[in-house]
Coordinates of C-alpha atoms in Angstrom, one line a residue:
Chain A
Q1 CA -2.9 20.3 11.7
S2 CA -4.4 19.1 14.9
A3 CA -5.2 15.5 15.0
L4 CA -8.7 14.3 14.5
T5 CA -10.5 13.3 17.8
Q6 CA -11.4 9.9 18.9
P7 CA -12.6 8.3 22.1
A8 CA -9.5 7.0 24.0
S9 CA -11.4 3.6 24.4
V10 CA -14.6 1.8 23.6
S11 CA -15.6 -1.6 24.8
G12 CA -18.3 -4.1 24.3
S13 CA -19.1 -7.7 24.8
P14 CA -19.0 -10.5 22.2
G15 CA -21.5 -10.1 19.6
Q16 CA -22.5 -6.5 20.4
S17 CA -21.8 -3.5 18.0
I18 CA -19.7 -0.7 19.0
T19 CA -19.1 2.6 17.3
I20 CA -16.0 4.6 17.4
S21 CA -16.3 8.2 16.3
C22 CA -13.8 10.5 14.6
T23 CA -14.3 14.4 14.8
G24 CA -12.6 16.8 12.4
T25 CA -13.5 19.8 10.7
S26 CA -14.7 21.4 7.6
S27 CA -10.9 21.5 6.5
D28 CA -10.9 17.6 6.6
I29 CA -13.4 15.2 7.2
G30 CA -16.1 17.6 6.5
G31 CA -14.7 18.6 3.1
Y32 CA -13.7 15.5 1.5
N33 CA -14.8 11.7 1.2
F34 CA -11.3 10.6 2.0
V35 CA -11.8 9.1 5.4
S36 CA -10.0 5.8 6.2
W37 CA -10.0 3.5 9.2
Y38 CA -6.9 1.6 10.3
K39 CA -6.6 -1.4 12.9
Q40 CA -3.5 -2.0 14.6
L41 CA -2.3 -4.8 16.8
P42 CA 0.5 -4.1 19.5
G43 CA 3.9 -4.3 17.7
K44 CA 2.3 -4.6 14.2
A45 CA 1.8 -2.2 11.2
P46 CA -1.6 -0.9 10.7
K47 CA -4.1 -2.6 8.4
L48 CA -6.6 -0.9 6.1
M49 CA -10.4 -1.5 7.2
I50 CA -12.0 1.1 5.4
F51 CA -11.4 3.8 2.7
E52 CA -13.4 6.4 1.2
V53 CA -15.6 6.7 4.2
S54 CA -17.5 3.5 3.5
N55 CA -15.6 1.1 1.4
R56 CA -14.1 -2.1 2.4
P57 CA -10.8 -3.5 1.0
S58 CA -10.7 -7.2 -0.3
G59 CA -10.6 -9.3 2.6
V60 CA -11.9 -7.1 5.4
S61 CA -14.9 -8.5 6.9
N62 CA -18.4 -6.8 6.3
R63 CA -18.7 -6.7 10.1
F64 CA -16.9 -3.3 9.6
S65 CA -18.6 -0.3 8.2
G66 CA -18.1 3.4 7.9
S67 CA -20.1 6.3 7.6
K68 CA -19.9 10.1 7.7
S69 CA -22.1 13.0 8.6
G70 CA -20.7 16.5 8.6
N71 CA -17.3 16.6 10.3
M72 CA -17.6 13.4 12.0
A73 CA -17.0 9.9 10.8
S74 CA -17.7 6.6 12.4
L75 CA -16.6 3.3 12.2
I76 CA -19.0 0.6 13.4
I77 CA -17.9 -3.0 14.4
S78 CA -20.9 -5.4 14.5
G79 CA -20.9 -9.1 16.0
L80 CA -17.7 -7.8 18.1
Q81 CA -15.2 -10.7 18.2
A82 CA -12.3 -11.5 20.4
D83 CA -10.1 -10.5 17.6
D84 CA -11.3 -7.1 17.1
E85 CA -9.4 -6.0 20.1
A86 CA -6.8 -3.6 18.9
D87 CA -6.2 0.2 18.7
Y88 CA -8.1 1.8 15.7
Y89 CA -7.1 5.0 13.8
C90 CA -9.2 7.2 11.2
S91 CA -7.7 9.5 9.0
S92 CA -8.6 12.1 6.4
F93 CA -7.1 14.0 3.7
T94 CA -7.0 17.9 4.5
N95 CA -7.6 21.1 2.3
R96 CA -3.9 21.4 2.5
S97 CA -3.2 18.3 0.7
T98 CA -1.8 16.8 3.7
L99 CA -3.3 13.8 5.7
V100 CA -4.2 13.9 9.3
F101 CA -4.8 10.7 11.7
G102 CA -6.9 10.5 14.6
T103 CA -5.9 10.3 18.2
G104 CA -6.6 6.5 18.3
T105 CA -9.2 4.4 20.3
K106 CA -8.5 1.1 22.1
V107 CA -11.1 -1.4 21.6
T108 CA -11.7 -3.9 24.5
V109 CA -13.7 -6.9 24.1
L110 CA -15.3 -7.6 27.6
Chain B
E1 CA 3.4 -10.9 -2.7
V2 CA 3.3 -7.2 -2.2
Q3 CA 5.7 -6.2 0.1
L4 CA 7.5 -3.0 1.5
L5 CA 10.7 -3.4 3.4
E6 CA 12.2 -0.4 5.5
S7 CA 15.8 0.1 6.5
G8 CA 18.2 2.8 7.7
G9 CA 16.9 3.5 11.1
G10 CA 19.1 3.7 14.0
L11 CA 20.5 6.0 16.8
V12 CA 21.5 9.6 15.9
Q13 CA 22.3 12.7 18.1
P14 CA 20.0 15.8 17.9
G15 CA 20.8 17.9 14.6
E16 CA 22.2 15.0 12.9
S17 CA 21.1 13.5 9.5
L18 CA 19.8 9.9 8.5
R19 CA 18.4 8.4 5.5
L20 CA 15.8 5.8 5.5
S21 CA 15.1 3.5 2.6
C22 CA 12.0 1.5 1.5
A23 CA 12.5 -1.4 -1.0
A24 CA 9.3 -2.2 -2.8
S25 CA 8.2 -5.8 -4.6
G26 CA 5.3 -7.5 -5.9
F27 CA 3.6 -4.6 -7.7
T28 CA 4.3 -1.8 -10.4
F29 CA 6.1 0.6 -8.4
S30 CA 5.8 3.5 -10.5
G31 CA 2.1 3.2 -10.7
Y32 CA 1.5 3.9 -6.9
A33 CA 2.0 6.9 -4.7
L34 CA 3.8 6.3 -1.2
S35 CA 3.8 7.9 1.9
W36 CA 6.0 7.8 5.1
V37 CA 4.0 7.5 8.4
R38 CA 5.7 7.4 11.8
Q39 CA 4.5 6.6 15.3
A40 CA 6.5 7.7 18.4
P41 CA 6.8 5.2 21.1
G42 CA 3.4 4.6 22.7
K43 CA 1.9 7.2 20.7
G44 CA -0.4 7.7 17.6
L45 CA 0.3 7.4 13.8
E46 CA 1.5 10.7 12.3
W47 CA 1.6 11.1 8.3
V48 CA 4.9 12.4 7.2
S49 CA 5.4 13.0 3.6
F50 CA 3.8 11.9 0.2
V51 CA 5.4 11.3 -3.1
S52 CA 3.4 10.5 -6.2
G53 CA 4.0 7.7 -8.6
S54 CA 6.2 9.6 -10.7
G55 CA 8.0 11.4 -8.1
G56 CA 6.8 14.8 -9.6
T57 CA 4.3 15.7 -6.6
T58 CA 5.4 15.9 -2.9
Y59 CA 3.7 16.9 0.1
Y60 CA 5.1 17.4 3.8
A61 CA 3.8 17.5 7.2
D62 CA 4.3 21.0 8.9
S63 CA 6.4 19.2 11.6
V64 CA 9.0 18.1 9.1
K65 CA 8.7 20.6 6.4
G66 CA 12.0 22.1 5.2
R67 CA 14.1 19.2 7.4
F68 CA 12.9 16.1 5.4
T69 CA 13.0 15.1 1.7
I70 CA 10.8 12.3 0.0
S71 CA 12.1 11.0 -3.2
R72 CA 12.0 7.9 -5.0
D73 CA 13.8 5.6 -7.8
N74 CA 11.4 4.1 -10.0
S75 CA 14.3 2.1 -11.9
K76 CA 15.3 0.5 -8.4
N77 CA 11.8 0.4 -6.5
T78 CA 12.7 2.1 -3.8
L79 CA 11.7 5.0 -1.8
D80 CA 13.7 7.1 0.4
L81 CA 13.5 9.8 3.3
Q82 CA 16.2 12.1 4.0
M83 CA 16.0 13.5 7.5
N84 CA 18.2 16.5 8.4
S85 CA 18.2 18.5 11.5
L86 CA 16.9 15.6 13.6
R87 CA 15.2 16.4 17.0
A88 CA 14.3 14.3 19.8
E89 CA 10.5 14.6 18.8
D90 CA 11.6 12.8 15.8
T91 CA 11.9 9.4 17.6
A92 CA 9.7 7.0 16.0
I93 CA 8.8 3.8 14.2
Y94 CA 8.7 5.1 10.5
Y95 CA 6.5 3.1 7.9
C96 CA 6.5 3.3 4.3
A97 CA 3.0 3.1 3.0
K98 CA 1.5 2.3 -0.4
E99 CA -1.3 4.5 -1.5
G100 CA -4.2 2.2 -2.4
Y101 CA -6.9 4.3 -4.4
N102 CA -5.7 7.7 -5.0
W103 CA -2.9 8.9 -7.3
N104 CA -2.5 12.5 -6.4
Y105 CA -2.8 12.6 -2.6
A106 CA -2.2 10.8 0.5
S107 CA -5.7 9.1 1.4
A108 CA -5.8 5.1 2.1
F109 CA -2.7 3.0 2.4
D110 CA -3.2 -0.5 1.6
I111 CA 0.2 -2.0 2.2
W112 CA 2.5 -1.2 5.1
G113 CA 6.0 -1.9 5.7
Q114 CA 7.1 -3.5 9.1
G115 CA 8.8 -0.1 10.1
T116 CA 12.3 1.0 11.1
M117 CA 13.0 2.6 14.4
V118 CA 14.7 6.0 14.5
T119 CA 16.0 7.3 18.0
V120 CA 17.3 10.9 18.4
S121 CA 19.1 11.1 21.7
S122 CA 22.2 12.5 23.1

């Protein structure tokens, strides 16, 4: 199972909105609404930001939102803040009952 | 407080075995599925294995199938990963992670441990 494809880096200025894409296939993203997004700071464990495509866990800012169209999922961060700077990973359930992560995106706040 | 604490990592030679453990607290352990996720140094996340709340259902990534075995002891609130025939490419931080919203499959992990480092090298 190949990793889902994410852009290596995305950047934006404070207050702007950015979108991180996550491209898979009909065997994963396109076939199921089990897409999640994680934020990881250096040396720390990942933190769940979005589950089931567009749901936010309790405590996650509503500046984070998710969507899906076909085989591609997206994470949108609005009102970009300095502490949004991190690595972001998508993941998806697959038709083999496994889970696949994305390649990861480094978000830089200019 | 909901917590996962991994242990058992270390330095081993190629071909050797290692057993990782994850101690859970703060939630009804048997009510939740768990997974192991790893991250090689400087690399991305890789899902490794899943076990259902009862322990009766398990899944593995192709990269570890036949070499790794996931298990849980609901009486002790512990999750294990038995790793055999270790290879250099198994070198990574290994995280245990609690499934937050799905009982049957690995889907979304709402709680993660701090990780334990496994190094496979001669």
